[in-house]
């Protein structure tokens, strides 16, 4: 363990010729005060096997993993308690849509198998944690509108949750809870089945900023209506039924793209990306012969390869997204 870090995730930029998408997203979360986002940084990677010379793999992204120590590392008082239950939620044998109890449930067995709801805690706590999450899902699914409104404000900071999701939508994360039932964590800050605060933790942002495919209701994350980002994730579906919550969400999106805030407007975004790329570009060429240069394009397999980050105009993701957000009513 080094400075409280027991492990790190290393990610190859194989789907991002710009070498920047996920770093931009996590940085934006933090700039906007979303402290539940992971920290990350560029690194250079060598692998050495036996007596052979080290092989240089180029520039990688080093990401803080979301685990029990992630919770503990946050400043005291942020989560309220470090003694709750943490779940990884993703599309395994079904979507993690929080719309019923279908899908697979398991403690993290560290065996490479993915589960819809994967408990990141001790095996002896699994049944207690499962009962808590299942009760949460049944309430999310079954409560009437007035009862839901009162309950959701008791069990979470709704404004913080909506600001978190505004960043998610602004960066074009289509493989998410709302649209595909995938890629998020939930933390409940107590072990009590009924009394807790829950937190939505963002996760996995490499396929963003114009990298997309036809998934869920989505075909173009730059132009998709932010009020109708998906039809899968019940949490956001229910929140969007209330004008009070829609207003918080819309305001957050508009704050993100407002030029004076220098968060995700085109000029501030290009300047930030350019500075990062200049720092790492001398080190991108590597011994594998793959991903040997930085260029302005979305992933080759995506359905919208014409989106640009560094070139202004009608194909620039930041410009398109700002126009979509500023047209919200």
mmCIF file of C-alpha atoms in Angstrom, residues 196-311:
data_model
loop_
_atom_site.group_PDB
_atom_site.id
_atom_site.type_symbol
_atom_site.label_atom_id
_atom_site.label_comp_id
_atom_site.label_asym_id
_atom_site.label_seq_id
_atom_site.Cartn_x
_atom_site.Cartn_y
_atom_site.Cartn_z
ATOM 1 C CA UNK A 196 -29.114 5.174 5.029
ATOM 2 C CA UNK A 197 -27.934 7.688 2.456
ATOM 3 C CA UNK A 198 -27.056 6.275 -0.929
ATOM 4 C CA UNK A 199 -24.546 7.647 -3.429
ATOM 5 C CA UNK A 200 -24.291 7.117 -7.173
ATOM 6 C CA UNK A 201 -20.632 6.727 -8.205
ATOM 7 C CA UNK A 202 -19.726 7.338 -11.882
ATOM 8 C CA UNK A 203 -17.584 4.727 -13.631
ATOM 9 C CA UNK A 204 -15.979 3.864 -17.006
ATOM 10 C CA UNK A 205 -15.848 6.904 -19.293
ATOM 11 C CA UNK A 206 -13.598 5.887 -22.194
ATOM 12 C CA UNK A 207 -16.449 5.718 -24.722
ATOM 13 C CA UNK A 208 -17.589 9.331 -24.501
ATOM 14 C CA UNK A 209 -17.239 12.739 -26.213
ATOM 15 C CA UNK A 210 -18.627 11.451 -29.495
ATOM 16 C CA UNK A 211 -17.545 7.815 -29.318
ATOM 17 C CA UNK A 212 -20.792 5.850 -29.411
ATOM 18 C CA UNK A 213 -22.793 3.164 -31.127
ATOM 19 C CA UNK A 214 -26.491 2.388 -31.550
ATOM 20 C CA UNK A 215 -27.431 1.389 -28.006
ATOM 21 C CA UNK A 216 -30.711 1.653 -26.145
ATOM 22 C CA UNK A 217 -32.579 4.692 -27.449
ATOM 23 C CA UNK A 218 -29.300 6.318 -28.436
ATOM 24 C CA UNK A 219 -27.750 6.898 -31.835
ATOM 25 C CA UNK A 220 -26.134 10.324 -31.346
ATOM 26 C CA UNK A 221 -25.022 11.343 -27.823
ATOM 27 C CA UNK A 222 -24.356 14.893 -28.970
ATOM 28 C CA UNK A 223 -27.935 15.500 -30.110
ATOM 29 C CA UNK A 224 -29.910 13.119 -27.872
ATOM 30 C CA UNK A 225 -32.567 14.884 -25.773
ATOM 31 C CA UNK A 226 -31.047 15.104 -22.244
ATOM 32 C CA UNK A 227 -34.512 14.655 -20.715
ATOM 33 C CA UNK A 228 -34.860 11.342 -22.574
ATOM 34 C CA UNK A 229 -31.337 9.989 -22.344
ATOM 35 C CA UNK A 230 -32.631 6.440 -22.035
ATOM 36 C CA UNK A 231 -35.605 4.311 -21.126
ATOM 37 C CA UNK A 232 -33.868 1.688 -18.992
ATOM 38 C CA UNK A 233 -32.620 3.248 -15.744
ATOM 39 C CA UNK A 234 -35.516 3.596 -13.337
ATOM 40 C CA UNK A 235 -33.713 5.974 -10.975
ATOM 41 C CA UNK A 236 -33.412 8.784 -13.521
ATOM 42 C CA UNK A 237 -36.728 7.951 -15.128
ATOM 43 C CA UNK A 238 -38.519 8.591 -11.846
ATOM 44 C CA UNK A 239 -36.545 11.730 -10.997
ATOM 45 C CA UNK A 240 -37.390 13.283 -14.359
ATOM 46 C CA UNK A 241 -41.115 13.156 -13.588
ATOM 47 C CA UNK A 242 -40.745 16.120 -11.210
ATOM 48 C CA UNK A 243 -40.307 19.629 -12.576
ATOM 49 C CA UNK A 244 -38.251 20.603 -9.514
ATOM 50 C CA UNK A 245 -35.712 17.909 -10.309
ATOM 51 C CA UNK A 246 -35.776 18.606 -14.043
ATOM 52 C CA UNK A 247 -34.921 22.236 -13.290
ATOM 53 C CA UNK A 248 -31.922 21.268 -11.135
ATOM 54 C CA UNK A 249 -30.732 18.888 -13.851
ATOM 55 C CA UNK A 250 -31.216 21.411 -16.683
ATOM 56 C CA UNK A 251 -29.469 24.166 -14.723
ATOM 57 C CA UNK A 252 -26.498 21.880 -14.069
ATOM 58 C CA UNK A 253 -26.180 21.017 -17.750
ATOM 59 C CA UNK A 254 -26.311 24.693 -18.704
ATOM 60 C CA UNK A 255 -23.662 25.530 -16.103
ATOM 61 C CA UNK A 256 -21.369 22.908 -17.599
ATOM 62 C CA UNK A 257 -21.438 24.420 -21.106
ATOM 63 C CA UNK A 258 -21.585 28.120 -20.141
ATOM 64 C CA UNK A 259 -18.375 29.783 -21.443
ATOM 65 C CA UNK A 260 -17.909 31.891 -18.310
ATOM 66 C CA UNK A 261 -17.566 28.742 -16.170
ATOM 67 C CA UNK A 262 -14.728 27.307 -18.288
ATOM 68 C CA UNK A 263 -15.887 23.754 -17.665
ATOM 69 C CA UNK A 264 -17.020 22.210 -20.949
ATOM 70 C CA UNK A 265 -17.292 25.137 -23.328
ATOM 71 C CA UNK A 266 -15.322 24.620 -26.511
ATOM 72 C CA UNK A 267 -12.472 27.048 -25.868
ATOM 73 C CA UNK A 268 -11.697 25.881 -22.343
ATOM 74 C CA UNK A 269 -12.047 22.224 -23.393
ATOM 75 C CA UNK A 270 -9.711 22.507 -26.376
ATOM 76 C CA UNK A 271 -7.107 24.374 -24.322
ATOM 77 C CA UNK A 272 -7.207 21.731 -21.584
ATOM 78 C CA UNK A 273 -6.976 18.830 -24.024
ATOM 79 C CA UNK A 274 -4.179 20.460 -26.007
ATOM 80 C CA UNK A 275 -2.106 20.924 -22.855
ATOM 81 C CA UNK A 276 -2.540 17.274 -21.871
ATOM 82 C CA UNK A 277 -1.757 15.981 -25.347
ATOM 83 C CA UNK A 278 1.409 18.079 -25.574
ATOM 84 C CA UNK A 279 2.667 16.542 -22.344
ATOM 85 C CA UNK A 280 2.196 12.923 -23.417
ATOM 86 C CA UNK A 281 2.652 12.972 -27.200
ATOM 87 C CA UNK A 282 6.465 12.453 -27.053
ATOM 88 C CA UNK A 283 5.893 9.169 -25.203
ATOM 89 C CA UNK A 284 3.056 7.621 -27.235
ATOM 90 C CA UNK A 285 5.218 5.683 -29.715
ATOM 91 C CA UNK A 286 5.865 2.266 -28.183
ATOM 92 C CA UNK A 287 7.241 -1.246 -28.721
ATOM 93 C CA UNK A 288 3.856 -2.788 -29.606
ATOM 94 C CA UNK A 289 3.532 -0.820 -32.862
ATOM 95 C CA UNK A 290 -0.087 0.027 -31.999
ATOM 96 C CA UNK A 291 -1.640 3.412 -31.205
ATOM 97 C CA UNK A 292 1.578 5.165 -32.131
ATOM 98 C CA UNK A 293 0.219 8.698 -32.537
ATOM 99 C CA UNK A 294 -2.460 11.090 -31.322
ATOM 100 C CA UNK A 295 -5.110 12.253 -33.790
ATOM 101 C CA UNK A 296 -8.559 13.818 -33.571
ATOM 102 C CA UNK A 297 -11.086 11.040 -34.148
ATOM 103 C CA UNK A 298 -13.584 8.912 -32.280
ATOM 104 C CA UNK A 299 -13.140 5.144 -31.991
ATOM 105 C CA UNK A 300 -12.891 3.375 -35.357
ATOM 106 C CA UNK A 301 -15.731 1.005 -34.489
ATOM 107 C CA UNK A 302 -18.158 3.789 -33.497
ATOM 108 C CA UNK A 303 -21.193 4.880 -35.463
ATOM 109 C CA UNK A 304 -20.192 8.583 -35.478
ATOM 110 C CA UNK A 305 -16.533 8.770 -36.413
ATOM 111 C CA UNK A 306 -16.945 12.310 -37.759
ATOM 112 C CA UNK A 307 -17.091 13.860 -34.278
ATOM 113 C CA UNK A 308 -14.049 16.025 -33.506
ATOM 114 C CA UNK A 309 -12.726 17.459 -30.260
ATOM 115 C CA UNK A 310 -9.986 19.816 -31.421
ATOM 116 C CA UNK A 311 -11.487 21.198 -34.645
#
